[in-house]
CSV table of C-alpha atoms and ligand atoms in Angstrom, one decimal:
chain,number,residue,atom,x,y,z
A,1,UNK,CA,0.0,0.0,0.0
A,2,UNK,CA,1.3,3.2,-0.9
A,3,UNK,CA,1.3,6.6,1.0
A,4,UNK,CA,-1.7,7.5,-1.1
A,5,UNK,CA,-3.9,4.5,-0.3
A,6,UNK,CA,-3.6,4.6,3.3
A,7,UNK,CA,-6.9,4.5,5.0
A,8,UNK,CA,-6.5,8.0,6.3
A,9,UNK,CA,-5.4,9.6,3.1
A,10,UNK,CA,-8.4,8.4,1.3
A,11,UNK,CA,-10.6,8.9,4.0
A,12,UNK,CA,-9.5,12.7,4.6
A,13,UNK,CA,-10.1,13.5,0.8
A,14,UNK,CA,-13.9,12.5,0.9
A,15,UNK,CA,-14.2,14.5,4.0
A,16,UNK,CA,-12.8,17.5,2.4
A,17,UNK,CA,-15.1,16.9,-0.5
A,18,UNK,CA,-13.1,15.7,-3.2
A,19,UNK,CA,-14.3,12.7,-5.9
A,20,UNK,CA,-12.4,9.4,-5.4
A,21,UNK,CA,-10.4,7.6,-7.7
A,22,UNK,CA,-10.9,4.3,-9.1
A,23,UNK,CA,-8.0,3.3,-7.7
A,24,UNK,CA,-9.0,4.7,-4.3
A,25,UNK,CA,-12.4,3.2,-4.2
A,26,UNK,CA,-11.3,-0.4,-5.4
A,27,UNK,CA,-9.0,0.1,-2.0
A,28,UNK,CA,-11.7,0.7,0.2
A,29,UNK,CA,-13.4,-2.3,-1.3
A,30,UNK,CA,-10.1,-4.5,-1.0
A,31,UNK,CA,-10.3,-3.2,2.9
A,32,UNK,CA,-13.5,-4.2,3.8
A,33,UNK,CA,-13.5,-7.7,1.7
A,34,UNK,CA,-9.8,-8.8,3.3
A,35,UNK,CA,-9.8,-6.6,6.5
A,36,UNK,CA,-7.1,-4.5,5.9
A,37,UNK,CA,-9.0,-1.4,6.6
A,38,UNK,CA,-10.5,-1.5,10.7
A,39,UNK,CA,-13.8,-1.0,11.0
A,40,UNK,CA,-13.4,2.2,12.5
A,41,UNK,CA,-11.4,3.2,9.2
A,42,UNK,CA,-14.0,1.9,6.8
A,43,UNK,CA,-17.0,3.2,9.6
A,44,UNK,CA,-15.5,6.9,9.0
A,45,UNK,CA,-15.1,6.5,5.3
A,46,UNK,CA,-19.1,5.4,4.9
A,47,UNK,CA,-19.7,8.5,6.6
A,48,UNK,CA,-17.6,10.3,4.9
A,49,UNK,CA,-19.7,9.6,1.5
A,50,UNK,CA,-22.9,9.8,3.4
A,51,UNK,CA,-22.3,13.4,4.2
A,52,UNK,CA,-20.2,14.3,1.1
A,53,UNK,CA,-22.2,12.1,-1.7
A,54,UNK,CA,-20.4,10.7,-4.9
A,55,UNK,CA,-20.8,11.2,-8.5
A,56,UNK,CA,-22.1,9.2,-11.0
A,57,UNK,CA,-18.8,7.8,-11.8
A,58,UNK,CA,-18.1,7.1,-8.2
A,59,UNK,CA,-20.9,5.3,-7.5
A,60,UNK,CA,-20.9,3.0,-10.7
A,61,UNK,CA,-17.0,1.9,-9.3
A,62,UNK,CA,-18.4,1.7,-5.8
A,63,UNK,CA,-20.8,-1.2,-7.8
A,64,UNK,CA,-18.0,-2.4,-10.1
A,65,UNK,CA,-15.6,-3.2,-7.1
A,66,UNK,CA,-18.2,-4.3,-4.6
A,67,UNK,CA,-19.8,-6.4,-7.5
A,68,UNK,CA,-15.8,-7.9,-8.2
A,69,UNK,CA,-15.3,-8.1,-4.3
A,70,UNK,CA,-16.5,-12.1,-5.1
A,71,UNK,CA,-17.2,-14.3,-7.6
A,72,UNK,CA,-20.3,-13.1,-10.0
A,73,UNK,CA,-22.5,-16.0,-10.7
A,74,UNK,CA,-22.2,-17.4,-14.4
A,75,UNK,CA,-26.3,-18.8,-14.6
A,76,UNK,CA,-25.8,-19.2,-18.5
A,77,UNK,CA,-26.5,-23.2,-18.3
A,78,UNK,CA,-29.6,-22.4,-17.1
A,79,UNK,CA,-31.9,-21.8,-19.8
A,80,UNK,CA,-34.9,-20.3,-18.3
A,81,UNK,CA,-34.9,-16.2,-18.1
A,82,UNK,CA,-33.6,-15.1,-15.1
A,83,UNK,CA,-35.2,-12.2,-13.3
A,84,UNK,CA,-35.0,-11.0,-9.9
A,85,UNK,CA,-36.0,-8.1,-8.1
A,86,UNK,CA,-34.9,-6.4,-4.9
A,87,UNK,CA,-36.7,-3.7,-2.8
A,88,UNK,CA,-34.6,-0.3,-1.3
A,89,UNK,CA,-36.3,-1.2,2.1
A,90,UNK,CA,-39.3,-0.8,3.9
A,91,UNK,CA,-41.7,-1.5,7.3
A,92,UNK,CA,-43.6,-4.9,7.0
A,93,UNK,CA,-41.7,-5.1,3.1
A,94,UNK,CA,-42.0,-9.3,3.1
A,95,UNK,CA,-43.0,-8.8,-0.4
A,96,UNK,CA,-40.1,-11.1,-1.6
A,97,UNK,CA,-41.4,-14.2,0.5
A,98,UNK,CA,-44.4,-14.5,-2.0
A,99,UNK,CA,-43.2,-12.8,-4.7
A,100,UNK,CA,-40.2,-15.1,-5.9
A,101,UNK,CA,-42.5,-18.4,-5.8
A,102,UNK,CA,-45.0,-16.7,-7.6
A,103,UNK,CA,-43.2,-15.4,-10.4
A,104,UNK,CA,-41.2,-18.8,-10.8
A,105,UNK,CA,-44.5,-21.1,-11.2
A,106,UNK,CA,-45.0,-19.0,-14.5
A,107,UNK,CA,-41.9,-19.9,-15.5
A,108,UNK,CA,-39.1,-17.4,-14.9
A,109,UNK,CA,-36.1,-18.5,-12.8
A,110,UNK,CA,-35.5,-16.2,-9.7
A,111,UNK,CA,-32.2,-15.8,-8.1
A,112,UNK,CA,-32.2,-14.2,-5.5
A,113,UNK,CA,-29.3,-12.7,-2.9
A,114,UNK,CA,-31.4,-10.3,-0.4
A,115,UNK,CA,-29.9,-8.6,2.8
A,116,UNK,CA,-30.1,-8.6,6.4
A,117,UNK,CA,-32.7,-5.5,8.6
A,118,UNK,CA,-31.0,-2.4,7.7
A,119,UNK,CA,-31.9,0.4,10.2
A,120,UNK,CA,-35.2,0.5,10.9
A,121,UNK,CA,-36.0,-1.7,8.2
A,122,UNK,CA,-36.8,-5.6,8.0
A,123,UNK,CA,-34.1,-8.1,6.2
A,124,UNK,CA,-35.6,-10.7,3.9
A,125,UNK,CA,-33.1,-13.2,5.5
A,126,UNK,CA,-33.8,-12.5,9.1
A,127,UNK,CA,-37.4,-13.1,8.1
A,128,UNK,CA,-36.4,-16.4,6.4
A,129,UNK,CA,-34.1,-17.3,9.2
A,130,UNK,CA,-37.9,-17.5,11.6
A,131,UNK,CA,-38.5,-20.7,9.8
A,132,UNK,CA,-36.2,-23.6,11.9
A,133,UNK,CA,-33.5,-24.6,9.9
A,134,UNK,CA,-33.3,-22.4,7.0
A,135,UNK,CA,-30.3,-22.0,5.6
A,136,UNK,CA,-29.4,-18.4,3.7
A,137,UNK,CA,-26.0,-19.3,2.9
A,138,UNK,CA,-25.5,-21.7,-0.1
A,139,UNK,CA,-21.9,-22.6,-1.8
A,140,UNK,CA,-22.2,-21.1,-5.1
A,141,UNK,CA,-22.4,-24.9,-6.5
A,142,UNK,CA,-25.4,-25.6,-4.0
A,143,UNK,CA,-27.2,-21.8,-5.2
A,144,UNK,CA,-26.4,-22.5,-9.1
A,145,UNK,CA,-28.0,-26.2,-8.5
A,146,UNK,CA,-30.7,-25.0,-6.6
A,147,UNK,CA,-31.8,-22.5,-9.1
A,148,UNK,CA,-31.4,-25.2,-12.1
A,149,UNK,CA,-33.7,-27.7,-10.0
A,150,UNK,CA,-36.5,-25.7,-7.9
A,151,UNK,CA,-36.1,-22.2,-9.9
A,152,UNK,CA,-35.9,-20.2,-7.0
A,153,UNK,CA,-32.3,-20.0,-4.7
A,154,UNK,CA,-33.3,-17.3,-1.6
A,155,UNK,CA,-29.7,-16.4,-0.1
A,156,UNK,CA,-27.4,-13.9,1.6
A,157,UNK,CA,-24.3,-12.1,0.4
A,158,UNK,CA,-21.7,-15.0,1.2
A,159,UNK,CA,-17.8,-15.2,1.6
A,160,UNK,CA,-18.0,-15.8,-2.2
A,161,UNK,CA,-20.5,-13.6,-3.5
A,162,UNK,CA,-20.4,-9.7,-3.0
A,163,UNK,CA,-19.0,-10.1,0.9
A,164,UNK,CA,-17.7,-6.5,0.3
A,165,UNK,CA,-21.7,-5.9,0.8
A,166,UNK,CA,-21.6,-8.5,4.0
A,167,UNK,CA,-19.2,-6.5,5.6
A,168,UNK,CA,-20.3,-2.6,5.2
A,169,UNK,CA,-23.8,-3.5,4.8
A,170,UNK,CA,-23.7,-4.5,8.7
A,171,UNK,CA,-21.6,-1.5,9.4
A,172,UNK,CA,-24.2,0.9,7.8
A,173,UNK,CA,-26.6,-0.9,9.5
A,174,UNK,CA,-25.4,0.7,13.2
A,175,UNK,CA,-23.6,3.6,11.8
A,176,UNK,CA,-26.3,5.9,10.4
A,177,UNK,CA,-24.7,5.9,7.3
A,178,UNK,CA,-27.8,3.9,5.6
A,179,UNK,CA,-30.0,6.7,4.1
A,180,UNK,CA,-27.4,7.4,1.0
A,181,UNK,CA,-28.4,7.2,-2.6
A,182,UNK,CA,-24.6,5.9,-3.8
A,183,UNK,CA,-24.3,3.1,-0.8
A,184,UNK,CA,-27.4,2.0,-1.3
A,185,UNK,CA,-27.3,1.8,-5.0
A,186,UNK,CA,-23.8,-0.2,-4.9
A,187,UNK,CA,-25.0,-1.9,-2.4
A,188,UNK,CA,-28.1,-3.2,-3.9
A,189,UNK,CA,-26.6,-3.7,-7.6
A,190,UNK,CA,-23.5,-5.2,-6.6
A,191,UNK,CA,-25.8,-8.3,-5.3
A,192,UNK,CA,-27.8,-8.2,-7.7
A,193,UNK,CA,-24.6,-7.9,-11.2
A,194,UNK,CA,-23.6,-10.7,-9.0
A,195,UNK,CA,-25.9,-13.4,-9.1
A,196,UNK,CA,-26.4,-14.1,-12.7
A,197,UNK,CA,-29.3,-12.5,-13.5
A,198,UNK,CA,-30.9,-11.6,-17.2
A,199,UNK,CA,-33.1,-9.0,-15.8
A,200,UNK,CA,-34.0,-7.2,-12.5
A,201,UNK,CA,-36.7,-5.2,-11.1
A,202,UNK,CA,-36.4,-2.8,-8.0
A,203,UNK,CA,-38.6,-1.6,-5.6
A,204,UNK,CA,-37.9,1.6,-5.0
A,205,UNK,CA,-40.2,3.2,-1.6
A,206,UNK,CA,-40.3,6.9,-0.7
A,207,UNK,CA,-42.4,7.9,2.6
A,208,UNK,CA,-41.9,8.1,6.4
A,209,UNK,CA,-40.9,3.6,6.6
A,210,UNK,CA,-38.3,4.4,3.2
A,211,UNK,CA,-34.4,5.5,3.4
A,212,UNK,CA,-35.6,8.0,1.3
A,213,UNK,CA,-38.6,9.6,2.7
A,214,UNK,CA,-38.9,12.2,-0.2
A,215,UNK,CA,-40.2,11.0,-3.3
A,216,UNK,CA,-37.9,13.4,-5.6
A,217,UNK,CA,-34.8,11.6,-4.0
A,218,UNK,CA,-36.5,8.3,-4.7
A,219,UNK,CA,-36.3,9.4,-8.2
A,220,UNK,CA,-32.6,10.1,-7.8
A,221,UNK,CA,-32.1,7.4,-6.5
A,222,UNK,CA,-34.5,4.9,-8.8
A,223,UNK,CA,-32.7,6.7,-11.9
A,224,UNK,CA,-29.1,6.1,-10.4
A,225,UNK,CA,-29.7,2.1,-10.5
A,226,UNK,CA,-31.8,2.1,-13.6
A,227,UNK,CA,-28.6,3.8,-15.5
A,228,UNK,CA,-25.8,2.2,-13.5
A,229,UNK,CA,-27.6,-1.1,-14.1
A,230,UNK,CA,-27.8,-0.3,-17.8
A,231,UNK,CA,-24.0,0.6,-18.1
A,232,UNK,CA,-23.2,-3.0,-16.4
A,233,UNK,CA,-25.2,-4.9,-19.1
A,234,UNK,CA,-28.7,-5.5,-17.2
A,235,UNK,CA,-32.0,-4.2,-18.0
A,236,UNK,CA,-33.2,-2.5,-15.1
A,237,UNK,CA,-36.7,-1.4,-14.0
A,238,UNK,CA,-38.1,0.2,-10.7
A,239,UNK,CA,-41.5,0.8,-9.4
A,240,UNK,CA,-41.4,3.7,-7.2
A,241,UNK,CA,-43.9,2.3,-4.3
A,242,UNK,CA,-45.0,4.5,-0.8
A,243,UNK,CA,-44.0,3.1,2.3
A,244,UNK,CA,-45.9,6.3,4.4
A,245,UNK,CA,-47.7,3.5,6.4
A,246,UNK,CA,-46.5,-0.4,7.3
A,247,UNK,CA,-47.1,-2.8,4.2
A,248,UNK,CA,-49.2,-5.5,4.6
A,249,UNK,CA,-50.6,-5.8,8.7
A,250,UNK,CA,-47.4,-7.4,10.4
A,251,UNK,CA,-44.0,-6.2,11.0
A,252,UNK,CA,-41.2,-8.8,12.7
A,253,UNK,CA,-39.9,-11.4,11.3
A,254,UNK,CA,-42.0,-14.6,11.9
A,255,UNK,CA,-44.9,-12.8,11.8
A,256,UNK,CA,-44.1,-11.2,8.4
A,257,UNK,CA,-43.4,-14.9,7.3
A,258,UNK,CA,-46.9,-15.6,7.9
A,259,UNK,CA,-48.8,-13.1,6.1
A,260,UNK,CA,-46.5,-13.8,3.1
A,261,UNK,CA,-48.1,-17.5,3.9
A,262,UNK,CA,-51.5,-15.7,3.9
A,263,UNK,CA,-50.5,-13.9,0.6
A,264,UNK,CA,-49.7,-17.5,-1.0
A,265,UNK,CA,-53.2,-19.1,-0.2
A,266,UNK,CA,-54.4,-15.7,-1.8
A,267,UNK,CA,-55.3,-14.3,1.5
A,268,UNK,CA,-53.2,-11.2,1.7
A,269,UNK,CA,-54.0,-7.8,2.6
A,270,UNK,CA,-54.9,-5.7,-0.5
A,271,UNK,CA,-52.3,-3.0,0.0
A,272,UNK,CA,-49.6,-6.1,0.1
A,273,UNK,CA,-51.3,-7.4,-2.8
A,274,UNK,CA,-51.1,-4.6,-5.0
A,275,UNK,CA,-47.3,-4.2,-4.5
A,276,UNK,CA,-46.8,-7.7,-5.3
A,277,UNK,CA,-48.6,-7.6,-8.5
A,278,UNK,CA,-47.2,-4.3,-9.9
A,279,UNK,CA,-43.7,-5.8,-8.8
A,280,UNK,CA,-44.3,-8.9,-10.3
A,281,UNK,CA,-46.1,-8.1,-13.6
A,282,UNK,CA,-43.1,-6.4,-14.4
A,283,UNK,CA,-40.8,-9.0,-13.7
A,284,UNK,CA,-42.6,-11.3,-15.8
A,285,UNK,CA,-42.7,-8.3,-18.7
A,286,UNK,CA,-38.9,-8.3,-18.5
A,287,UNK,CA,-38.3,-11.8,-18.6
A,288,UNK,CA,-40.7,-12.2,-21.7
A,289,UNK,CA,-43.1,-14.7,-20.0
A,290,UNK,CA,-46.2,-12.5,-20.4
A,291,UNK,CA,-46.9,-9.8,-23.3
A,292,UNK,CA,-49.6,-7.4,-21.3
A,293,UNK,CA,-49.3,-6.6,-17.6
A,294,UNK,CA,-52.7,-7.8,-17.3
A,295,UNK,CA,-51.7,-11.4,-18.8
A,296,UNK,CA,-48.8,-11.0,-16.4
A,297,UNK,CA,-51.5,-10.5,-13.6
A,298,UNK,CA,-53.4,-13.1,-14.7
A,299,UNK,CA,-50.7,-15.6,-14.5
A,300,UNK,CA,-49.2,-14.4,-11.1
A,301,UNK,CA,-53.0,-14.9,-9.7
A,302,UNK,CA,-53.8,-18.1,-11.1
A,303,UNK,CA,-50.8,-19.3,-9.9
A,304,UNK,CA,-52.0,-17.9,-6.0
A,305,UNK,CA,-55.4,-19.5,-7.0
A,306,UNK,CA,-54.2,-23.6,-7.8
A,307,UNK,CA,-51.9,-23.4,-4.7
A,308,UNK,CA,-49.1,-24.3,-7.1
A,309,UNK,CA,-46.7,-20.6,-5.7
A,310,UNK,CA,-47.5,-21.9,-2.0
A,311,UNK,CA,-46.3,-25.5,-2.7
A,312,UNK,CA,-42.9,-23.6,-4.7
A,313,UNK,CA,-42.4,-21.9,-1.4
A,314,UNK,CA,-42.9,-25.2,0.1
A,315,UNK,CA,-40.2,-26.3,-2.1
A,316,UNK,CA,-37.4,-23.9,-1.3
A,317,UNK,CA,-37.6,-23.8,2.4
A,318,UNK,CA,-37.7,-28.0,1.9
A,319,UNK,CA,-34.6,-27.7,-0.7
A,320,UNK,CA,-32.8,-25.1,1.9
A,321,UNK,CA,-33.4,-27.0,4.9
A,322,UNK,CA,-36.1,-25.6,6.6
A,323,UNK,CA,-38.4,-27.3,8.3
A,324,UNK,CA,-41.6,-27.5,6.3
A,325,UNK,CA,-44.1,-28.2,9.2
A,326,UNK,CA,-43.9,-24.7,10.0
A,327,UNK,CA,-45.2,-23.6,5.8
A,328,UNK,CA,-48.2,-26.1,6.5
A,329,UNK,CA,-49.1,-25.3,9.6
A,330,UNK,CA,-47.9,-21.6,10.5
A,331,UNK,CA,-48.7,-21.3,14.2
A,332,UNK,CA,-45.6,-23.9,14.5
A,333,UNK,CA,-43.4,-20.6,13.8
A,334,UNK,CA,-42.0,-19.1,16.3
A,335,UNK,CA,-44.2,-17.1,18.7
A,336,UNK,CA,-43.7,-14.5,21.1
A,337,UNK,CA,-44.4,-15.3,25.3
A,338,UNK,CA,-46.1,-12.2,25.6
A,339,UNK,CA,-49.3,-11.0,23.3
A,340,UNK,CA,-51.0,-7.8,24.2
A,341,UNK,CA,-54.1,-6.1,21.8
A,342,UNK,CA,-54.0,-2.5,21.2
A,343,UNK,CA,-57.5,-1.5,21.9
A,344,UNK,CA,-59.3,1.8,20.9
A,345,UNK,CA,-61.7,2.6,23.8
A,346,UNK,CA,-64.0,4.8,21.7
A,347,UNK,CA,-62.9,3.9,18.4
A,348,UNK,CA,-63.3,5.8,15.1
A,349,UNK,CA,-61.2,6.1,11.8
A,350,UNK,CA,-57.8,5.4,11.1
A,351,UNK,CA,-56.1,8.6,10.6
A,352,UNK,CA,-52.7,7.3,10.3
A,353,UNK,CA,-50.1,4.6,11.0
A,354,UNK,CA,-47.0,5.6,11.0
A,355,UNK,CA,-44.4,3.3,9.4
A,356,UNK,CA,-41.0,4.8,11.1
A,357,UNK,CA,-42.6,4.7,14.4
A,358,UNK,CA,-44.1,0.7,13.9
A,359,UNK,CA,-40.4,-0.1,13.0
A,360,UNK,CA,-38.9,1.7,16.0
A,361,UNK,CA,-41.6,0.1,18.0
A,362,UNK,CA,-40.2,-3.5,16.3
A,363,UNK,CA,-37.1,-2.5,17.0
A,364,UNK,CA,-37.2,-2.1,20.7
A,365,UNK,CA,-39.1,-5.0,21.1
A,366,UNK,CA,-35.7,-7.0,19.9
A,367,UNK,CA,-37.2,-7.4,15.7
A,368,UNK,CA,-33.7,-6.0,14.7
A,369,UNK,CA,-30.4,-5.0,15.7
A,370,UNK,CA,-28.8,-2.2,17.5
A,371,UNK,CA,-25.4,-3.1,17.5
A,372,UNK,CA,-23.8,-5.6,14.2
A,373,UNK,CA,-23.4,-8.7,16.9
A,374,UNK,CA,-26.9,-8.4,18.3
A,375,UNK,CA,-29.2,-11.4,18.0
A,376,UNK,CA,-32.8,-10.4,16.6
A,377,UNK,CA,-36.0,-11.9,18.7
A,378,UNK,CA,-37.9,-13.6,15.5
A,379,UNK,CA,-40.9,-13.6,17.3
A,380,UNK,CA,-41.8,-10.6,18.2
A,381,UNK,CA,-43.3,-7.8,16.5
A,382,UNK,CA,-47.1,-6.2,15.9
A,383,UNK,CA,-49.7,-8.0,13.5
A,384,UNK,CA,-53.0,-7.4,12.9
A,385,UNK,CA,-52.3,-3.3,12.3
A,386,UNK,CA,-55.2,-0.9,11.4
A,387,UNK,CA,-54.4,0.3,7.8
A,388,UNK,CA,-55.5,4.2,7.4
A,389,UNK,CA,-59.2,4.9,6.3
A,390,UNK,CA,-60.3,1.6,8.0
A,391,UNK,CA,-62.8,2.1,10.5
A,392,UNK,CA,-62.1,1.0,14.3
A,393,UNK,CA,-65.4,0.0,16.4
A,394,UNK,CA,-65.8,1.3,19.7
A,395,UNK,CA,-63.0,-2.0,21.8
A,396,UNK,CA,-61.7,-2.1,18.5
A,397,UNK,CA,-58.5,-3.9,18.0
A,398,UNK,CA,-55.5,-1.9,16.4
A,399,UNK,CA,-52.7,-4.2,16.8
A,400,UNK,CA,-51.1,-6.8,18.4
A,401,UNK,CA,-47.9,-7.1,20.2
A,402,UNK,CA,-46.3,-9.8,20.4
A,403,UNK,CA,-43.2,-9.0,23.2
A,404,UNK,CA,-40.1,-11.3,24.9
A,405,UNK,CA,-40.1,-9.2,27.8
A,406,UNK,CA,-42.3,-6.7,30.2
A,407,UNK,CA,-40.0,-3.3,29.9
A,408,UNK,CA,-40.0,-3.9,26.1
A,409,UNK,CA,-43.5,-4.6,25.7
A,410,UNK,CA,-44.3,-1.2,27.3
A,411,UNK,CA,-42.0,1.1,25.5
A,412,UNK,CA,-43.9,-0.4,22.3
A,413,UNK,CA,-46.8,0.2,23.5
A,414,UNK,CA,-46.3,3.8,24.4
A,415,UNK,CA,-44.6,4.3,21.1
A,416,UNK,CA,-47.7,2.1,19.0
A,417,UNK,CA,-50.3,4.5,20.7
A,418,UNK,CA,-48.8,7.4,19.5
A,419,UNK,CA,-48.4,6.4,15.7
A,420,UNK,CA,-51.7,4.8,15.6
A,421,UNK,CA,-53.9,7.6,15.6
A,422,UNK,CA,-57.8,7.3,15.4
A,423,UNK,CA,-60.2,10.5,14.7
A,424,UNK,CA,-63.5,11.4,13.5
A,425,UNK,CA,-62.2,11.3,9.6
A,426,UNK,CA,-60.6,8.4,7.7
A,427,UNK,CA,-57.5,8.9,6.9
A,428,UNK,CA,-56.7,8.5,2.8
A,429,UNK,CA,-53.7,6.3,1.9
A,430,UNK,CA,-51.1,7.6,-0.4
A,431,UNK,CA,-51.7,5.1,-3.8
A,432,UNK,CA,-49.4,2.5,-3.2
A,433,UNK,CA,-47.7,2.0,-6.4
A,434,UNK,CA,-46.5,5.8,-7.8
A,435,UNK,CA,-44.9,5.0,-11.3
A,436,UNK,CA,-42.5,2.5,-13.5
A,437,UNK,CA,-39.1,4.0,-14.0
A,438,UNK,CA,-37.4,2.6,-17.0
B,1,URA,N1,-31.1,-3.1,0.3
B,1,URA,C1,-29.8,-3.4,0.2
B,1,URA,O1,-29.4,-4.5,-0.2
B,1,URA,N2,-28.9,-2.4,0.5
B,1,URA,C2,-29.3,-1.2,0.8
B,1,URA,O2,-28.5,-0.3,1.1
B,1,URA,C3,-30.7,-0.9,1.0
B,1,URA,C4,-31.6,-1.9,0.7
């Protein structure tokens, strides 16, 4: 290492504002992947970018060298179209569950690399990691088999794929460095350039549960990945989605697992619903398996309809491990000691839910992590949430908590009762899916 690729040096010159190298950036990278940088170092250097930003060129070698940090998956044998998609984060976002089974009974093959909670936001493997067993990390022999034979592989970054993502990704995570347009896009498409896909679709959320709570920087940050994507070879596509209020009714990790179970015997919530349709007409659009989105819809719901996406779930949690008494019978997942209701005394209209709040809530109840080592709880959490404009009888119900521990249970509580709020008028939800970028 010379002079000029010490940590320091290359830290210092984001913090004063300047654009990195190439050379710079595919340091950093080398750092996190071998551990030549300290986590301090590489801490300091995420915030660094967080407050300073990167250009467009920054960012798409931020991709390139996280993307390169492993080995990127050659699916070519596999002659199926390959189509994945991948959400920027969200409260109660368990859309991928559902989503990847459905898509890959209508033929598509979906491989799939998600991530851990990040900030307030859920993980798709900490959700997957509720069902006993499960196993997220697959040699790249076992994920390239797996997707050949079942059509679906649902996995983590690993030692061999992207673990330049596996290492700041958890650092981000307790560093407050998450909400930034260029980490998250690198972080996102370095996974996803990775994993040997033909196409991708992303869900891009703006509102109070989203990293980017402004729709305008949604934009920013939906057109950053659908170019960067383009320049790296793959057709990208996002849906720009609102994540004001919690998607779907549950939020924590088991409990999430079983309204995606709900979703797959076609009993989902609507708003839940909606989201997984827009997402998943568009991946079928992309990979060529449908010529309308309403053929597209059509597919996805008959699919939901014969049971055949439930038993494909069935099927990767068998192929990955899991134990598949808990897809047949979900009250085998695990579940929380303490259960308390939410009840509205006079009750009313829901005004508003509000999605950073639930998460909070979620997280103090143990759903996520506070510091990179912490275990989550993957029992606990709130289901059965009001959404806004629904009415609430007089006893009505507005959620349930499901808590480890007395103290924790509380401090939800308190928190729940203040972003649940109930009035004379019905709130009106923002329209769940915004636009397509392309
Ligand atoms: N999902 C990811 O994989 N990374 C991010 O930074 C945000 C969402």
């Amino acid at each position: 290492m010379t002079p000029g690729q010490f940590p320091q040096h290359i830290i210092a010159r984001k913090r004063d504002g300047h654009a990195l190298t190439t050379e710079e950036i595919k340091g950093f990278v080398r750092g996190a992947t071998d551990g030549s940088w300290a986590d301090y170092q590489l801490s300091a250097l995420l915030m660094a970018i967080f407050i300073r930003g990167m250009t467009p060129a920054e960012t798409a070698a931020l991709t390139d060298a996280m993307m390169r940090s492993g080995v990127v998956a050659d699916l070519s044998s596999i002659r199926r179209a390959k189509v994945d998609k991948h959400s920027t984060g969200g409260v109660g976002d368990k859309v991928s569950l559902h989503l990847a089974p459905m898509v890959a009974v209508c033929g598509p093959a979906v491989p799939m690399i998600s991530g851990r909670g990040l900030g307030h936001t859920g993980g798709t493997l900490d959700k997957l990691e509720s069902i006993a067993g499960f196993r997220v990390t697959l040699s790249m022999a076992e994920y390239a088999a797996q997707v050949a034979k079942v059509g679906v592989a649902l996995i983590g970054q690993t030692a061999e794929l992207a673990p330049a993502d596996k290492k700041l990704y958890a650092l981000r995570d307790v560093t407050g460095t998450v909400e930034s347009i260029p980490l998250i896009c690198a972080s996102i498409l370095c996974k996803k350039m990775a994993e040997g896909i033909d196409a991708l679709v992303l869900d891009v959320t703006f509102g109070r549960g989203a990293f980017m709570t402004e729709k305008a920087r949604a934009v920013e940050l939906a057109r950053t990945m659908v170019d960067i994507g383009r320049a790296m070879g793959k057709p990208v596509r996002a849906v720009l989605t609102s994540m004001d209020e919690p998607r779907g009714r549950a939020v924590g990790n088991a409990l999430e697992v079983a309204e995606s179970l709900a979703c797959l015997r076609g009993e989902g919530p609507a708003d839940l619903m909606e989201v997984t349709y827009a997402l998943g007409e568009q991946m079928l659009l992309m990979a060529g398996a449908a010529a309308t989105a309403e053929t597209a819809r059509a597919q996805l719901a008959a699919g939901v309809a014969s049971g055949a996406a439930l038993a494909k779930f069935r099927e990767i949690v068998a192929a990955q491990g899991g134990d598949v008494r808990m897809i047949d019978d979900p009250s085998r997942l695990p579940s929380a000691r303490l259960q308390l209701p939410l009840v509205h005394a006079a009750g009313g209209f829901v005004h508003d839910v509000d999605a950073r709040a639930v998460a909070l809530a979620c997280l103090r109840l143990g759903a996520g992590r506070i510091r990179a080592e912490n275990p989550i709880d993957p029992a606990v959490g709130v289901d059965r949430l009001v959404k806004v404009g629904e009415r609430v009888p007089a006893g009505g119900v507005l959620g349930v908590i499901h808590a480890s521990d007395e103290a924790a249970l509380a401090d939800a509580r308190a928190q729940l009762e203040r972003a649940i709020v109930v009035g004379d008028q019905p709130g009106v939800p923002a329209p769940r899916v915004d636009q397509v970028i392309a």
